[in-house]
Structures are given as C-alpha cells and as structure tokens.
Coordinates of C-alpha atoms (C1' of nucleotides) in Angstrom, one line a residue:
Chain A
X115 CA 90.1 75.7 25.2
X116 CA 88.9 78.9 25.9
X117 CA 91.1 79.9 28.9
X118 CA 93.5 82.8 27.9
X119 CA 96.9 81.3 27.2
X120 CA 100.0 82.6 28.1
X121 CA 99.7 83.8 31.4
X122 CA 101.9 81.3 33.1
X123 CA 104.2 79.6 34.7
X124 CA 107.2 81.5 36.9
X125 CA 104.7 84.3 37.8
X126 CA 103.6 83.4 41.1
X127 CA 104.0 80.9 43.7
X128 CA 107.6 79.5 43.6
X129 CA 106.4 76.3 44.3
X130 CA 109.1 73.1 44.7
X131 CA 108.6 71.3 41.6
X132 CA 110.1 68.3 42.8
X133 CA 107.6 68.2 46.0
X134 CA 104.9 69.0 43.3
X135 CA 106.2 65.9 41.7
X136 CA 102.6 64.4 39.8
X137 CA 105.4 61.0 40.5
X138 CA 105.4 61.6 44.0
X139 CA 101.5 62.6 44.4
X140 CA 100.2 61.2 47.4
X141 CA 102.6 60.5 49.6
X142 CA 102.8 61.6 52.8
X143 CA 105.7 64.3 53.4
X144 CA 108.1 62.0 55.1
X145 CA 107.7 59.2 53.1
X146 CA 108.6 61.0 49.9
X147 CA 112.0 62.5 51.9
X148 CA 112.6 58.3 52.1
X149 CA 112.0 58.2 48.7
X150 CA 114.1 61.0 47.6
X151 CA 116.5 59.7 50.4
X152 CA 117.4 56.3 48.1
X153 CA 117.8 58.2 44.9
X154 CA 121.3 59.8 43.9
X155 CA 121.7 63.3 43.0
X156 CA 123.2 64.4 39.9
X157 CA 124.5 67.4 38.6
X158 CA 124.6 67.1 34.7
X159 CA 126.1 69.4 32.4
X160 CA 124.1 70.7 29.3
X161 CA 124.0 69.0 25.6
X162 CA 124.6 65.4 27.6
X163 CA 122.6 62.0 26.4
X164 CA 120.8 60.9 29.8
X165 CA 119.1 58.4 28.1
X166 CA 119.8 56.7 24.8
X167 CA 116.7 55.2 23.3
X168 CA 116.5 51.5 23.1
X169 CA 119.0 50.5 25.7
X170 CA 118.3 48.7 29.2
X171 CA 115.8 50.3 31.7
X172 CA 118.7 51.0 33.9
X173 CA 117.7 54.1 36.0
X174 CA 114.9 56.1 36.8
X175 CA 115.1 59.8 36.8
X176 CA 113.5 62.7 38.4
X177 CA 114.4 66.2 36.8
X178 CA 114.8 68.8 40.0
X179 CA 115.7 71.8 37.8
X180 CA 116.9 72.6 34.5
X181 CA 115.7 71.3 31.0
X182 CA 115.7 68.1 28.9
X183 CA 114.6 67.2 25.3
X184 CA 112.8 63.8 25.1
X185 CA 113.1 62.6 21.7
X186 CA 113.0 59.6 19.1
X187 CA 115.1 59.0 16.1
X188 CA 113.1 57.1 13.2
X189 CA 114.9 54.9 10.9
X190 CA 115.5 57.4 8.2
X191 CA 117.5 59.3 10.8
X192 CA 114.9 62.3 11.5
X193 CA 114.4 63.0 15.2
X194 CA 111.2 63.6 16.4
X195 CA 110.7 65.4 19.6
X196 CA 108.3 64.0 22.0
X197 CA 108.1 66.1 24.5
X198 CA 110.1 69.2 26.8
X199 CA 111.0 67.4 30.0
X200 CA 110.7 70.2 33.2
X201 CA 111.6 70.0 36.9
X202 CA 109.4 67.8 38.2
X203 CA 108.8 65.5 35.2
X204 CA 109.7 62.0 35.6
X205 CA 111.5 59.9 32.7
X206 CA 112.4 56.3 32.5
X207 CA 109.7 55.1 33.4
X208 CA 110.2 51.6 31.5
X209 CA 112.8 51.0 34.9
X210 CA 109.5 50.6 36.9
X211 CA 109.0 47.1 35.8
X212 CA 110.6 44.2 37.1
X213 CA 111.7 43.0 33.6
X214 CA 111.1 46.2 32.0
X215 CA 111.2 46.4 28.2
X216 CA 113.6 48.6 26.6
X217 CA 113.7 52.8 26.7
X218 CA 111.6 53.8 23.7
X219 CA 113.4 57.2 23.6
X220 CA 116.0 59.3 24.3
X221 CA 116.2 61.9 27.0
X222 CA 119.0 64.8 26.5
X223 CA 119.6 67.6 28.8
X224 CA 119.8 70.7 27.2
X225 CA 120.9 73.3 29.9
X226 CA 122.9 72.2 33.1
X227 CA 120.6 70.4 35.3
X228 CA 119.6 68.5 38.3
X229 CA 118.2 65.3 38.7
X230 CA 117.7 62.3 41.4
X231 CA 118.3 59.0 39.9
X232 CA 117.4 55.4 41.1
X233 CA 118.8 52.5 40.3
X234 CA 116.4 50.0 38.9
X235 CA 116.6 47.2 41.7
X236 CA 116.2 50.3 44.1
X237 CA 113.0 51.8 42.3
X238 CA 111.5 48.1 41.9
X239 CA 111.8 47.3 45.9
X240 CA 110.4 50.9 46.2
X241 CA 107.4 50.6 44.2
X242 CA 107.0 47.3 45.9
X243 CA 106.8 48.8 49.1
X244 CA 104.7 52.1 48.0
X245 CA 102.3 50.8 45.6
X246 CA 101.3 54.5 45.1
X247 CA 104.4 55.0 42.9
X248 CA 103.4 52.6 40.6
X249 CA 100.2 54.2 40.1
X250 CA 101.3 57.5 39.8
X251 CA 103.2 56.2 36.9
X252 CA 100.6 54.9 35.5
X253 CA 98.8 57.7 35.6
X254 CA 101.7 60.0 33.9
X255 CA 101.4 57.2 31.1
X256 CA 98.3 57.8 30.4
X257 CA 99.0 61.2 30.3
X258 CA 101.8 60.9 28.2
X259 CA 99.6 58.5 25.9
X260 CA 96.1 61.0 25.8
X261 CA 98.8 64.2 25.0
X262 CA 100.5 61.7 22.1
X263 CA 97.0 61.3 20.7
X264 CA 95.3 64.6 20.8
X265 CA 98.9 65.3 18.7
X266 CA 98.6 62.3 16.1
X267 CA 94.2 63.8 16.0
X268 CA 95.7 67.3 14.9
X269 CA 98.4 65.4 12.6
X270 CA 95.9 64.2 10.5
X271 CA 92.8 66.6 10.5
X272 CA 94.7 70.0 11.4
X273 CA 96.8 72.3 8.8
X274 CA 100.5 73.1 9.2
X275 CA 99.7 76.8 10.8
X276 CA 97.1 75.6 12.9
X277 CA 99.7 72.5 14.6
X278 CA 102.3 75.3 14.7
X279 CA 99.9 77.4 16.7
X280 CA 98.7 75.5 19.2
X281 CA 102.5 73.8 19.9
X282 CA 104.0 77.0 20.5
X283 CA 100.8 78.2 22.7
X284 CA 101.6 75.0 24.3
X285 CA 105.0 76.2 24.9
X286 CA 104.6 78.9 26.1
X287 CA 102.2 77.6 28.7
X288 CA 104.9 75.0 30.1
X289 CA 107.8 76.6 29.4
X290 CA 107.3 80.4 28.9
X291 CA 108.9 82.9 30.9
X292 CA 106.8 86.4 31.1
X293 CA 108.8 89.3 30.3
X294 CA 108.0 92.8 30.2
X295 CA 104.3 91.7 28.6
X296 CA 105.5 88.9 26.2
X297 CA 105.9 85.2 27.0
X298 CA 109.7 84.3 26.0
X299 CA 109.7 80.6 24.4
X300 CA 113.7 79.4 24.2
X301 CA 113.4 77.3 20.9
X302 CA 114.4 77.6 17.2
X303 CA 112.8 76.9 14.6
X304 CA 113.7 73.9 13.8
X305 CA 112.5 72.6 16.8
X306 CA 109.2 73.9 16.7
X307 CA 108.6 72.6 13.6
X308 CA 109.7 69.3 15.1
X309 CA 107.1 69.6 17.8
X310 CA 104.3 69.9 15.7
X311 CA 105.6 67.8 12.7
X312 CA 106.3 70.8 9.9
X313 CA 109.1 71.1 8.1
X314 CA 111.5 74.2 9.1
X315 CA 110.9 75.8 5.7
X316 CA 107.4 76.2 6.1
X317 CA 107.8 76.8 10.3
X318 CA 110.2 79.6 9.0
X319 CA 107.2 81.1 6.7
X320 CA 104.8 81.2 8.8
X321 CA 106.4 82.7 12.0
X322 CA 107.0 85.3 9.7
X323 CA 103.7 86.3 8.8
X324 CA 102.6 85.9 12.3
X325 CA 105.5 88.5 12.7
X326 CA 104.1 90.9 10.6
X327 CA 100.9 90.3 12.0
X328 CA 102.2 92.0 15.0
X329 CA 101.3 88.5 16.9
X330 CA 104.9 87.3 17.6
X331 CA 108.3 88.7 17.6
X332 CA 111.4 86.8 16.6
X333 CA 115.0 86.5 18.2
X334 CA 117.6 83.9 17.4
X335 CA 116.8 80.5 19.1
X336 CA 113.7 82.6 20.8
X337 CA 110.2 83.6 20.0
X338 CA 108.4 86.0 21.9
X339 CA 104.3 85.8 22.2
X340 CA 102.7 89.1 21.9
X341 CA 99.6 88.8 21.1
X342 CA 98.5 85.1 21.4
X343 CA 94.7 85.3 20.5
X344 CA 95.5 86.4 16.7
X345 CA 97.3 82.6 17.0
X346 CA 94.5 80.6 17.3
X347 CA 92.3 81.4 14.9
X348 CA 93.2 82.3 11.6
Chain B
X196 CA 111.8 42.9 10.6
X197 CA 113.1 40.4 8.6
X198 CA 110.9 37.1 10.1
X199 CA 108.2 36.3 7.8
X200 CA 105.0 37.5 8.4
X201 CA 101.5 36.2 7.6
X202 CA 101.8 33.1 9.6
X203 CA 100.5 33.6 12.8
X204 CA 97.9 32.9 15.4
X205 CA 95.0 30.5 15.4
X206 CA 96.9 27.6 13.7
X207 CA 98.2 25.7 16.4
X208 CA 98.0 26.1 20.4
X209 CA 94.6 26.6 21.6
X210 CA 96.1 28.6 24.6
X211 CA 93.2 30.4 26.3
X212 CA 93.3 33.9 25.9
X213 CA 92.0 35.5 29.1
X214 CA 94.6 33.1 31.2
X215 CA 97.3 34.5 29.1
X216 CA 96.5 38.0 28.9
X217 CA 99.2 40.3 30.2
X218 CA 97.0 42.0 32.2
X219 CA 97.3 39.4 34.4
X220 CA 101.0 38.2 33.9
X221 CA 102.5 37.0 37.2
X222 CA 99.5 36.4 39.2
X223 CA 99.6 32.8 40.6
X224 CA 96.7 31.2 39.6
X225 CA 94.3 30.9 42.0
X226 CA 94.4 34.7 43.0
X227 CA 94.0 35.0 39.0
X228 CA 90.6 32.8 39.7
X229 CA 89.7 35.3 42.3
X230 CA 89.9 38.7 40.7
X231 CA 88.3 37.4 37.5
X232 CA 85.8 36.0 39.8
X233 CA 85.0 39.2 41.4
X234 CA 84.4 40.7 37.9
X235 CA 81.1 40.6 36.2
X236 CA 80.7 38.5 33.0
X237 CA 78.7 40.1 30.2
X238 CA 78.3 38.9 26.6
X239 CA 78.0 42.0 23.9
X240 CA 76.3 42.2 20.7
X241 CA 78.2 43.4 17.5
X242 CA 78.0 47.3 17.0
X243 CA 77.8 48.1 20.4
X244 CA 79.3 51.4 22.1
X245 CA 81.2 49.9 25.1
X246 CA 83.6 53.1 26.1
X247 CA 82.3 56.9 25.1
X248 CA 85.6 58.7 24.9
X249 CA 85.7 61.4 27.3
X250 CA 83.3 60.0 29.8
X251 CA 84.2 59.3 33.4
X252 CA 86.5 56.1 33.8
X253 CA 83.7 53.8 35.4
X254 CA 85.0 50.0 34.4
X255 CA 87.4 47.9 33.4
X256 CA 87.0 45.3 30.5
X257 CA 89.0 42.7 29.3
X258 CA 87.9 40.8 26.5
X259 CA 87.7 37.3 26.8
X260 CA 86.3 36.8 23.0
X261 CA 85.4 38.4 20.0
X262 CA 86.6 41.7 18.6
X263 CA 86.1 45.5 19.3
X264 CA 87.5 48.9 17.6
X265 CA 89.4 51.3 20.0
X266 CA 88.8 54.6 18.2
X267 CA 89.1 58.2 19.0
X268 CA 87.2 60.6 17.0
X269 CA 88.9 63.9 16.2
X270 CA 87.5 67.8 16.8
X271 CA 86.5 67.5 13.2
X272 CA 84.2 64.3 13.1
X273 CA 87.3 62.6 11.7
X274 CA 87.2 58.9 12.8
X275 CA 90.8 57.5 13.9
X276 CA 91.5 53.7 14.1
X277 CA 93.7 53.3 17.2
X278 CA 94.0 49.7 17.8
X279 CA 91.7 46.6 17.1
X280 CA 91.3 44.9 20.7
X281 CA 91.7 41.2 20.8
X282 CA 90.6 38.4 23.6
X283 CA 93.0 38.9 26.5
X284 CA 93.0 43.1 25.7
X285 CA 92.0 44.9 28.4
X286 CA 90.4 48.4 28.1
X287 CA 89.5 51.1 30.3
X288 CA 92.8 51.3 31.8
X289 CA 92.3 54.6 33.2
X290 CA 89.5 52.8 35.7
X291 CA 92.4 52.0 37.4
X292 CA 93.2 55.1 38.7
X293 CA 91.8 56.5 42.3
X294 CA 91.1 59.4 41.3
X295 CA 90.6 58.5 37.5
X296 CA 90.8 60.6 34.2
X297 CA 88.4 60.8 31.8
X298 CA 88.4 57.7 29.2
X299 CA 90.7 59.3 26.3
X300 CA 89.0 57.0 23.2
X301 CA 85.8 54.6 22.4
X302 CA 85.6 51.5 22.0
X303 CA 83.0 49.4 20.2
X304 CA 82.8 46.0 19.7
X305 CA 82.8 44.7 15.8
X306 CA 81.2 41.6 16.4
X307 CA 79.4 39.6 19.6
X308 CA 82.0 39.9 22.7
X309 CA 82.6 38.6 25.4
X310 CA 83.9 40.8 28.3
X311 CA 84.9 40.4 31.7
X312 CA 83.8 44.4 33.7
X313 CA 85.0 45.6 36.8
X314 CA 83.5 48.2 38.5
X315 CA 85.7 51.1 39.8
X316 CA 85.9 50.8 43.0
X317 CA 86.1 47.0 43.0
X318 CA 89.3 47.3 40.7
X319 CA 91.4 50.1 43.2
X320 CA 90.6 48.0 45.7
X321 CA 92.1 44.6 43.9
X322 CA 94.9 46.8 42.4
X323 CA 95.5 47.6 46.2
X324 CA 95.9 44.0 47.3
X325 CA 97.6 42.6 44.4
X326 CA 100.0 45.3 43.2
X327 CA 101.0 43.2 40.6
X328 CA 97.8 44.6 38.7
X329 CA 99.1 47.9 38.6
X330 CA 102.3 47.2 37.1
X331 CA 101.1 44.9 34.4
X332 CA 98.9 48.0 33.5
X333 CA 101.4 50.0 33.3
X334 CA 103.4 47.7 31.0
X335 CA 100.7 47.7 29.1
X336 CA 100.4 51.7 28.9
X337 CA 104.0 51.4 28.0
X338 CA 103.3 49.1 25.5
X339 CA 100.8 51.4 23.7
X340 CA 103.2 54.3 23.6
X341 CA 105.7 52.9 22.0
X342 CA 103.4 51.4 19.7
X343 CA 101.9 54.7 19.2
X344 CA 105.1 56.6 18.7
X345 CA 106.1 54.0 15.6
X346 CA 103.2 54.7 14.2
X347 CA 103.9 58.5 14.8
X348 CA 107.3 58.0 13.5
X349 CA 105.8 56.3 10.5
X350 CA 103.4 58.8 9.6
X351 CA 105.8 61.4 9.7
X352 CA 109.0 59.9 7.8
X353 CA 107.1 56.8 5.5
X354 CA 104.9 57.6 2.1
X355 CA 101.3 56.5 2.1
X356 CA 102.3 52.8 0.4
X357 CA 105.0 52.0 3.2
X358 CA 102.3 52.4 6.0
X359 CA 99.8 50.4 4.1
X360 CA 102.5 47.7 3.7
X361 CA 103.3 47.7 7.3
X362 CA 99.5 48.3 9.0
X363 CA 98.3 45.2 6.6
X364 CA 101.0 43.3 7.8
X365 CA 100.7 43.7 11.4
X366 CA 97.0 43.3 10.9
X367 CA 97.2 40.2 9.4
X368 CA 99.8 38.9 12.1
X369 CA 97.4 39.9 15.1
X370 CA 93.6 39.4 13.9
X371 CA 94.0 37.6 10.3
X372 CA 93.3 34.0 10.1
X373 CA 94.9 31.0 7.6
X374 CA 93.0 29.7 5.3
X375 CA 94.3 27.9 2.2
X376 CA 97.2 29.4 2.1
X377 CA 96.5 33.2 2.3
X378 CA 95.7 35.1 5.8
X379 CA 92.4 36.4 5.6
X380 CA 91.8 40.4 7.2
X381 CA 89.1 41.2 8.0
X382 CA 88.8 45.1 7.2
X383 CA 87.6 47.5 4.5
X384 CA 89.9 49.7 2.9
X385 CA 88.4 52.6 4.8
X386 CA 88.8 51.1 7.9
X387 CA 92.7 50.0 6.8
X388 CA 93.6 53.3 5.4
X389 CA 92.5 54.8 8.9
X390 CA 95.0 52.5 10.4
X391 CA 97.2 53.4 8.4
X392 CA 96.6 57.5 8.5
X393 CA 95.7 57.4 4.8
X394 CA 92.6 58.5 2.4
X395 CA 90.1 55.9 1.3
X396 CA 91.1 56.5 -2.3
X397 CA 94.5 56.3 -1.6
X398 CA 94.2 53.1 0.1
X399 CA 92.1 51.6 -2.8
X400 CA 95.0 52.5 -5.5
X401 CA 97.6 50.7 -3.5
X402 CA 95.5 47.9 -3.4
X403 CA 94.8 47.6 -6.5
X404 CA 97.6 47.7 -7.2
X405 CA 99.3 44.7 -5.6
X406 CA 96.4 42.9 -6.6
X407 CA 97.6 43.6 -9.9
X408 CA 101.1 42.6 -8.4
X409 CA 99.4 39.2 -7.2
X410 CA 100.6 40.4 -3.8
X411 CA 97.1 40.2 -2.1
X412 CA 93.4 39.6 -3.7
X413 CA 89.9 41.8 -2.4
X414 CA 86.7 40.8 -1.4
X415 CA 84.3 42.7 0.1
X416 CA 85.3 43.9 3.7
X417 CA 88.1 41.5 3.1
X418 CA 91.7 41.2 2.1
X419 CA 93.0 38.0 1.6
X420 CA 97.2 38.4 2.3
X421 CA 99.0 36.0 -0.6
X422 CA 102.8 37.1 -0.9
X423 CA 103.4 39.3 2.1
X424 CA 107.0 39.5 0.8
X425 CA 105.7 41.5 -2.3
X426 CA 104.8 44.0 -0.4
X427 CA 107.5 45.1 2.6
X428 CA 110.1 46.9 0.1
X429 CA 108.4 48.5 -3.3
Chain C
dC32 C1' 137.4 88.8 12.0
dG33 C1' 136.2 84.2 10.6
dG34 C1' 133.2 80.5 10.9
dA35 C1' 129.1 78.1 12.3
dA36 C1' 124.6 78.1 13.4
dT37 C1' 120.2 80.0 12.4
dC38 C1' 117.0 82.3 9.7
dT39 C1' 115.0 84.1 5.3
dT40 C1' 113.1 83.9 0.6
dG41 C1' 112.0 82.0 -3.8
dA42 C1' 110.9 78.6 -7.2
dG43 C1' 109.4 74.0 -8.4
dC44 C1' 107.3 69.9 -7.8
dG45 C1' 105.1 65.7 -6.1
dG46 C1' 102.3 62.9 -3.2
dC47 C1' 97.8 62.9 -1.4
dT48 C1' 93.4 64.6 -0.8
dT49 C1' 89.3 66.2 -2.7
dC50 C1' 85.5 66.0 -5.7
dA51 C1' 82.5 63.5 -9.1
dA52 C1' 80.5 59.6 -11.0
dA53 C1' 79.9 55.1 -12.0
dA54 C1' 80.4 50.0 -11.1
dC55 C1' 80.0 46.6 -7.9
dC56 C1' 78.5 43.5 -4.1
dT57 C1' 75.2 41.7 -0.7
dG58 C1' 71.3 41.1 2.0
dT59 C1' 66.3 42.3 2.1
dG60 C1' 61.8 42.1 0.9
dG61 C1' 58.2 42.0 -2.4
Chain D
dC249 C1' 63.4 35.2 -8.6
dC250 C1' 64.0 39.9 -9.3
dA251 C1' 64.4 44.5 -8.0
dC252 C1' 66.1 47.6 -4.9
dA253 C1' 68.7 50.1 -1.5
dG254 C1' 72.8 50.6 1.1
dG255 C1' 77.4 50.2 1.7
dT256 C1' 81.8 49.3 -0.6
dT257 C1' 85.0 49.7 -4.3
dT258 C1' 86.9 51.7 -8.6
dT259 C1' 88.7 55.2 -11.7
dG260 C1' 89.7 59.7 -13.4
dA261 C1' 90.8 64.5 -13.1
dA262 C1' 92.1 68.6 -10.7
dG263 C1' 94.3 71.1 -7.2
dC264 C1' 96.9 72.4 -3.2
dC265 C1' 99.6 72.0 0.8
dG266 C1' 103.9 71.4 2.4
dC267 C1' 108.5 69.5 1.2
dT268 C1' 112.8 69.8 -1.3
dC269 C1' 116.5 72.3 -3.2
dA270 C1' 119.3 76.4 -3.8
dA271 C1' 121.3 80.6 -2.3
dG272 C1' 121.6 84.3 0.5
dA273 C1' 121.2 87.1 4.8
dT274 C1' 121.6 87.5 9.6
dT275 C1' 123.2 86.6 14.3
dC276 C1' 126.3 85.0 17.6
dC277 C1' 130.6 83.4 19.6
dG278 C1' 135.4 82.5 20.2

DNA sequence: CGGAATCTTGAGCGGCTTCAAAACCTGTGG
DNA sequence: CCACAGGTTTTGAAGCCGCTCAAGATTCCG
C-alpha cells in the first residue's frame, strides 16, 4: 500500500508476456513450446465477442498481445466489468474441467489481438499429462477470487471517490503507458465507473475535481495521471 | 428460478456428507479411504477461530459436521459474511498450492465441528498423485466466483429487499431445516443483512415487514421461512 | 459538415445508513 | 424465583450519498 504507484508497466524490460505466462509458470522451456505447440493461433480483429457468457466451455484462451474486456451482463441488462484481460492473461478457464460448468462471463477483445486457443478435449489431455497446468489455474482462481473480494470489501465500506481512486490507480498500474511524466489510462468514463461500481454521472464529477486539483488531466476516452498521491487520500 | 424453494435438505436421504463432497468427486473409493485417511481428524468447539485471514496457507479442512462462518473482515473493522460452510465444504483451498498464498478470509466454526486437516506438505504431495484433487479444487474455486459475482451483480443492480429475499432463500435451501411446515434459519438479522450487503436496521424493517405479510415469523437468532413465494417478487 | 459518441453541469429525489433510545428475550447467578 | 446483564430486536427521525433525468457542450470521424 504504500509503494509509489504509477511507475509501471512498458518502462523496462520487454519481457515475453506469453513466456511470463502466471498459466504456464513452472514449466520447463520446452515443455511449454509443446504446450503452445497444441494450441491454435488466432489473429482477432477488435470490438469481437471471444466469449459469450453462459455458453459451453469450448476453448481455452491465452491472450499473446492486444486487449480484452472481461465482463458480465446482470439481468437488468447493466454490464459489469470484471476485469482488463492483458497479454499473458488466461481466460476460459471453466474449459479446464472435464465436464466443465458453463462460462460465467464474457470476454470481448477491444483492440486487434492475439491469442492461442485450445480446444477443450486438447487442454483436458494436456492438463492430464502436466498436472502443473491445472494448478496454475488454480492458483489464477484464487487470484481472481481474493481481487473480486478486496472489490466487493471496498463496495460496501469505501465511498464513491475513494473506489474511483484506487480502480484507476489500479489501472494505471496494469495497463498505463508512461508518457512524457504522466501515466496514459485508455478508458472512458463510463467504464471506469463500471470498474469501480459508480455511476458515470458521479465518475464524470469527480474526475473533474481531481482535474482541477491539478491530479489528473482528461482527454476523450483517456485520462492521464499526474500527480497520483493527491488520489489516494482525500 | 422458478422451482420452489424452502424444501430442501435433511428430509430424506441420509447421504453422508464427507463421501459426497465435491472435493472428492471422481475418486474411486478406496483411494477416497486413503487420502482421508492420511488426514488428521479433529473435533472443534463452537466459536472457535479455525482460518486467520491473511496468514500463511498451512492446512486444508473439510468439514465432515457441524457448521462454520467463512468471513473476511474489511480495512475498516467491517465484518463481511462470505459463505456459511457446510459438512462436505472444504476450506483452505489455497493450502493446495506449492508455493501457497496467503489465506484471503477466516473462518470460524458456529457450533462444535467436525473437520478432517491436512497438513501442507501432505496435501501437494496427494494432489501430485491424484490429480483429480486439483481439478475438483479448482471447480470448486470456479464455483465460488461465479457465486461471488451474482452476488456482486446483485449488490450492484437489486434494492436492499430483493437481496434479502434472495440471501434468505438460498439460506434456507442450504442450512435451514423443516420443521412443521416452515424451514427454520438459523441466523440473526445482523448476520442475514451481512449476507445480504445490507444495514442491521434495514434488515429488521424488511422483516418486519413480511412478518406482517405472514411471509416468515422471528424468533430470536431465528427465522422461521412460511410462504417463501411471498417474498421472490414484491 | 453532419452525426454519433463522449463528456459536462445542474436540479431533484429516494433509498439506505446513521444515530438515539427503548423494548425484548434468554441464560446466569444470587 | 427474581433480578440482572448481555445480546438482539424494534421504531422513529434525520441526513446524505449517489442515482436519475434533462439538456447542453465538446470531441472525433467519415
């Protein structure tokens, strides 16, 4: 918590996300080229539906590069995003499982992008065969899970500004791109608010003041993060 | 959603609840024997701390009887109800892990338990030789987000009197029991409106309200469920 | 330039929480 | 048996956060 945030990301070493996999952690070198070896690769233009929430666990996929929303529709129609899905993130996991319940979201690409796919017979021998898969998903589960809880903790005890503050610090960490001094965040309003369960009306409002506050800047469908310590506390 | 609720569970088939617990779905019998054999069998007095959240992922439990809270308590000493754990549950999951993270919520049991506890070491090394362990925990990780996530969704698109409705219900399908004619919960309206992600007081007016309604009738730490189908639509 | 997103701002309101205080139930111990 | 203390439940009143609705401004793209 009390690591300086926003110093991130693309900076440095330009590692391969896909061999930094957390899915493929583990495994020796050659192994993982077997592994890599059965799965397909995809080329997949932007705005396309990868995965449509409550269908059959079909495929798993392995983003390489690019960018995909992971999201869930309630019954009243309102989408909630889960989670931004970078190279190296895993999704499908439900395909794991021999008779593997349904896809409990829905995964859409939102630039052009890259991914390996596996069939689900062909992920299900493979996990058979390399136990250490299966626990790696596990282990991205719980992850999943502990990051879906601390989120639900702030739902309940935290204040709009504050959820807003730490999702777009969040943000910027993953997905931030450090430009001349300020961390770029591709994202609208709208989905901010998403992210951190606020409306876009009060999202809207208080970007604003953290604009005049000299802690933000605002583009269309862009934020950028000047000064991210007058975020966290208010 | 349109099955009735309220009649559930400890009316007919005495099946025994450790045999069928999902942890250990698929696991031919004998080998079943064997791993619960190589766990340790403790009995637990009520109001006892079992699991400190955020400590180091030392054991795996699974209950074999009685009941225990799985709670997670927030940066602001807020208490949040994540699940009541039932016999065949299994908690700890992260123990599974070689290199495990940190427990991510406590657990406590309401009321003497019986447990079956695995140390760390003993269950990576089981989960080696029966794989089968692995992927039934990850089911079961699977199974908790997506239960998690409804509840998210809930929270988010739902008033305070819908999640009430739907929390009691689910509570009285898993843990209530049939007496007379009405399914006995029991739970205090603190402890249901923290199911439920809503304020004591809140909680109490609803209920009174379908008591009113001759929907349900209070006692004490207790609910007694009459006309479950008074309550799903208001 | 037109049109479609996105963003801005204001006004109003409503559902829940918060605070306060009292009634109630239940097991305990004198 | 009664009194007491602790936790639980009830009810009222007040307030506020964030949502909803409306209407305009801005930016971007074909």
């Amino acid at each position: 918590m009390n690591s300086v945030p926003g110093m991130n990301a693309t900076g440095a070493a330009p590692h391969d996300p896909v061999a930094d996999a957390p899915f493929l952690s583990g495994i020796p070198s050659h192994t993982r080229k077997l592994i890599l070896g059965a799965a397909e690769y995809r080329t997949l233009p932007g705005k396309n539906m990868v995965i449509q929430s409550g269908a059959k666990a079909t495929h798993l996929f392995l983003l390489a590069s690019g960018k995909a929303r992971y999201y869930r529709v309630t019954g009243q129609g309102k989408e909630l995003l889960l989670r931004w899905l970078l190279p190296g993130d895993v999704f499908g996991l439900a395909s794991l499982l021999r008779n593997p319940p349904p896809y409990m979201g829905s995964v859409e690409v939102a630039e052009e992008s890259e991914v390996y796919v596996w069939k689900h017979v062909c992920v299900c021998d493979l996990s058979l065969t390399y136990p250490q898969i299966t626990q790696n998903a596990l282990r991205i589960a719980l992850g999943y899970l502990a990051s879906y809880a601390e989120r639900h903790g702030n739902l309940v005890t935290q204040k709009a500004e504050h959820r807003l503050a730490h999702t777009l610090i969040r943000l910027g960490q993953q997905a931030g791109q450090l430009l001349s001094g300020a961390v770029h965040v591709d994202v609208t309003n709208e989905q901010l608010g998403n992210s951190a369960d606020v409306g876009m009306f009060t999202t809207t409002r208080v970007l604003k003041k953290w604009e005049r506050q000299g802690a933000i800047a605002k583009k269309r469908n862009k934020i950028l993060i000047l000064a991210p310590e007058k975020l966290d506390i208010d």
